[in-house]
Short mmCIF file of C-alpha atoms in Angstrom, two decimals:
data_model
loop_
_atom_site.label_atom_id
_atom_site.label_comp_id
_atom_site.label_asym_id
_atom_site.label_seq_id
_atom_site.Cartn_x
_atom_site.Cartn_y
_atom_site.Cartn_z
CA GLY V 1 115.58 113.05 94.26
CA TYR V 2 113.18 111.43 96.64
CA PHE V 3 111.01 112.35 99.57
CA ASP V 4 108.82 110.74 102.18
CA ALA V 5 105.42 112.18 103.05
CA HIS V 6 102.31 111.04 104.87
CA LEU V 7 99.25 112.77 103.48
CA PRO V 8 95.57 112.45 104.34
CA ILE V 9 93.33 111.39 101.46
CA SER V 10 90.35 113.75 101.34
CA THR V 11 88.42 112.17 98.45
CA PRO V 12 87.75 108.48 97.82
CA LEU V 13 90.10 106.85 95.33
CA PRO V 14 89.03 104.36 92.64
CA VAL V 15 89.35 100.83 94.03
CA ASP V 16 90.01 99.15 90.67
CA VAL V 17 93.60 100.46 90.54
CA SER V 18 96.31 100.67 93.18
CA TRP V 19 98.68 103.15 91.53
CA HIS V 20 97.47 106.74 91.46
CA ARG V 21 99.01 109.87 90.01
CA ALA V 22 99.49 112.82 92.33
CA ASP V 23 100.52 116.31 91.28
CA ILE V 24 102.80 117.94 93.81
CA LEU V 25 104.38 121.33 94.30
CA VAL V 26 107.61 121.36 96.30
CA HIS V 27 108.83 124.51 98.03
CA ALA V 28 112.43 124.47 99.27
CA LYS V 29 113.89 127.48 101.02
CA GLY V 30 116.17 129.41 98.67
CA HIS V 31 115.01 127.53 95.55
CA PRO V 32 112.21 128.12 93.04
CA PRO V 33 109.15 125.88 93.48
CA ILE V 34 109.12 122.62 91.56
CA ARG V 35 105.90 121.15 90.14
CA THR V 36 105.88 117.46 89.23
CA SER V 37 103.79 114.31 89.19
CA VAL V 38 104.45 111.19 91.23
CA GLU V 39 103.02 107.69 91.30
CA VAL V 40 101.49 106.79 94.67
CA TYR V 41 100.63 103.25 95.70
CA VAL V 42 97.52 102.69 97.83
CA PRO V 43 96.95 99.02 98.72
CA PRO V 44 93.55 97.64 97.73
CA PRO V 45 91.03 97.27 100.56
CA GLU V 46 91.00 93.47 100.16
CA ALA V 47 94.78 93.12 100.71
CA ASP V 48 95.09 90.51 103.46
CA LEU V 49 98.85 90.45 103.83
CA LEU V 50 101.79 92.83 103.64
CA VAL V 51 104.99 91.17 102.41
CA ILE V 52 108.28 92.75 103.51
CA SER V 53 111.45 91.41 101.93
CA ASP V 54 115.13 92.17 101.92
CA ILE V 55 116.78 92.55 98.50
CA ASP V 56 120.49 91.87 99.02
CA ASP V 57 121.26 88.14 98.88
CA THR V 58 117.56 87.37 99.28
CA VAL V 59 116.05 88.39 95.95
CA MET V 60 119.23 89.37 94.10
CA PHE V 61 122.73 87.96 94.54
CA THR V 62 125.05 90.74 95.71
CA GLY V 63 127.64 88.84 97.75
CA VAL V 64 127.65 91.28 100.66
CA ALA V 65 130.34 89.22 102.41
CA GLU V 66 132.90 90.27 99.76
CA LYS V 67 132.79 94.08 99.92
CA LEU V 68 134.79 95.01 96.78
CA LYS V 69 132.98 92.50 94.56
CA MET V 70 129.69 93.64 96.05
CA LEU V 71 130.44 97.29 95.18
CA TYR V 72 131.31 96.26 91.62
CA ARG V 73 128.07 94.29 91.29
CA LEU V 74 126.12 97.13 92.87
CA PHE V 75 127.39 100.03 90.76
CA VAL V 76 128.75 98.54 87.53
CA ARG V 77 126.77 95.45 86.58
CA LYS V 78 123.70 96.13 84.41
CA PRO V 79 120.25 94.83 85.48
CA HIS V 80 120.16 92.06 82.82
CA ARG V 81 123.56 90.77 84.01
CA ARG V 82 122.49 90.39 87.64
CA THR V 83 121.44 87.12 89.21
CA ALA V 84 118.08 86.46 90.83
CA PHE V 85 117.96 83.53 93.21
CA PRO V 86 116.26 80.46 91.72
CA GLY V 87 112.53 80.34 92.45
CA VAL V 88 112.32 83.90 93.74
CA ALA V 89 110.11 85.16 90.89
CA SER V 90 107.52 82.38 91.24
CA LEU V 91 107.52 82.62 95.06
CA TYR V 92 107.00 86.39 95.05
CA GLN V 93 104.37 86.17 92.31
CA ALA V 94 102.47 83.62 94.44
CA LEU V 95 102.78 85.83 97.52
CA TYR V 96 101.55 88.80 95.49
CA ARG V 97 98.53 86.95 94.05
CA GLY V 98 97.53 85.00 97.16
CA GLN V 99 95.25 81.96 97.24
CA THR V 100 92.56 83.56 95.09
CA GLU V 101 95.07 84.31 92.29
CA LYS V 102 93.47 87.78 92.13
CA ALA V 103 94.81 89.40 95.28
CA GLU V 104 97.22 92.29 95.01
CA ARG V 105 99.24 92.10 98.16
CA PRO V 106 101.69 94.93 98.73
CA ILE V 107 105.33 93.88 98.63
CA LEU V 108 107.79 96.25 100.25
CA TYR V 109 111.51 95.78 99.77
CA VAL V 110 114.16 96.95 102.22
CA SER V 111 117.86 97.33 101.50
CA ARG V 112 120.92 99.03 102.89
CA GLY V 113 121.83 99.93 99.30
CA PRO V 114 122.00 103.54 98.10
CA TRP V 115 119.16 105.44 96.41
CA ALA V 116 121.39 105.69 93.32
CA ILE V 117 120.52 102.07 92.39
CA TYR V 118 116.72 102.53 92.49
CA GLU V 119 116.22 102.49 88.70
CA MET V 120 118.54 99.49 88.29
CA LEU V 121 116.53 97.55 90.89
CA GLU V 122 113.26 98.43 89.22
CA ALA V 123 114.62 97.17 85.87
CA PHE V 124 116.04 94.02 87.52
CA PHE V 125 112.63 93.19 89.02
CA GLN V 126 110.89 93.65 85.67
CA ILE V 127 113.48 91.60 83.74
CA ASN V 128 113.20 88.75 86.25
CA ARG V 129 109.39 88.96 86.57
CA ILE V 130 109.60 89.73 90.29
CA PRO V 131 106.63 91.85 91.41
CA VAL V 132 107.84 95.42 91.70
CA GLY V 133 107.01 96.68 95.15
CA PRO V 134 105.47 100.08 95.53
CA ILE V 135 108.41 101.20 97.62
CA LEU V 136 112.06 100.23 97.57
CA PHE V 137 113.44 101.41 100.89
CA LEU V 138 117.00 102.46 100.32
CA ARG V 139 119.18 105.00 102.14
CA GLU V 140 121.75 107.71 101.69
CA TRP V 141 125.20 106.24 102.06
CA GLY V 142 126.98 109.45 102.99
CA ILE V 143 130.09 108.50 100.98
CA SER V 144 132.85 111.04 100.46
CA TRP V 145 136.55 110.98 99.59
CA ARG V 146 137.34 111.15 103.30
CA LYS V 147 134.86 108.39 104.13
CA PRO V 148 134.74 106.04 101.11
CA TRP V 149 132.62 103.36 102.84
CA PRO V 150 128.93 103.69 103.69
CA ARG V 151 128.18 104.77 107.22
CA ARG V 152 126.90 102.05 109.54
CA ALA V 153 123.16 101.89 110.01
CA GLU V 154 122.35 98.62 111.76
CA ASP V 155 118.82 99.69 112.63
CA HIS V 156 117.94 101.09 109.16
CA LYS V 157 115.85 98.11 108.04
CA ARG V 158 114.19 97.62 111.42
CA ASP V 159 113.20 101.30 111.58
CA LEU V 160 111.63 101.04 108.11
CA ILE V 161 109.72 97.89 108.98
CA ASP V 162 108.44 99.44 112.23
CA ARG V 163 107.16 102.46 110.26
CA MET V 164 105.09 100.20 108.03
#
């Protein structure tokens, strides 16, 4: 599962790392509480730029114009069999490092793809040496036997970018 939360930070965090572990306790009505740990990304104070990028046909070839082939590529093809666009890894690494070569600029990725492909995307980024963003903004498709195609959400990416 996944969730979205905005929490105040009450104690200063170490500035030498950007990923922090948080222990959470989730209470859902009618279900027993769940205790787990999550990784939380906090950009370093010296970050001078926030990079926001699409994934589909920007970082990774999906062929969104051909719907059936796109669905095959999306759900069947393994991360090591997917195609990154030429030069994407070096471009995104340069954006991540900045001019000083030591910066750690946050890179956020937006997609209209389903949450079910999160782990595949993470593996694809690692295999292709593309900096893994702290957040991969995906969405629920709402697919069912009665409605086999994802519901339209033209403003999904714009809403996510505005929130950042």
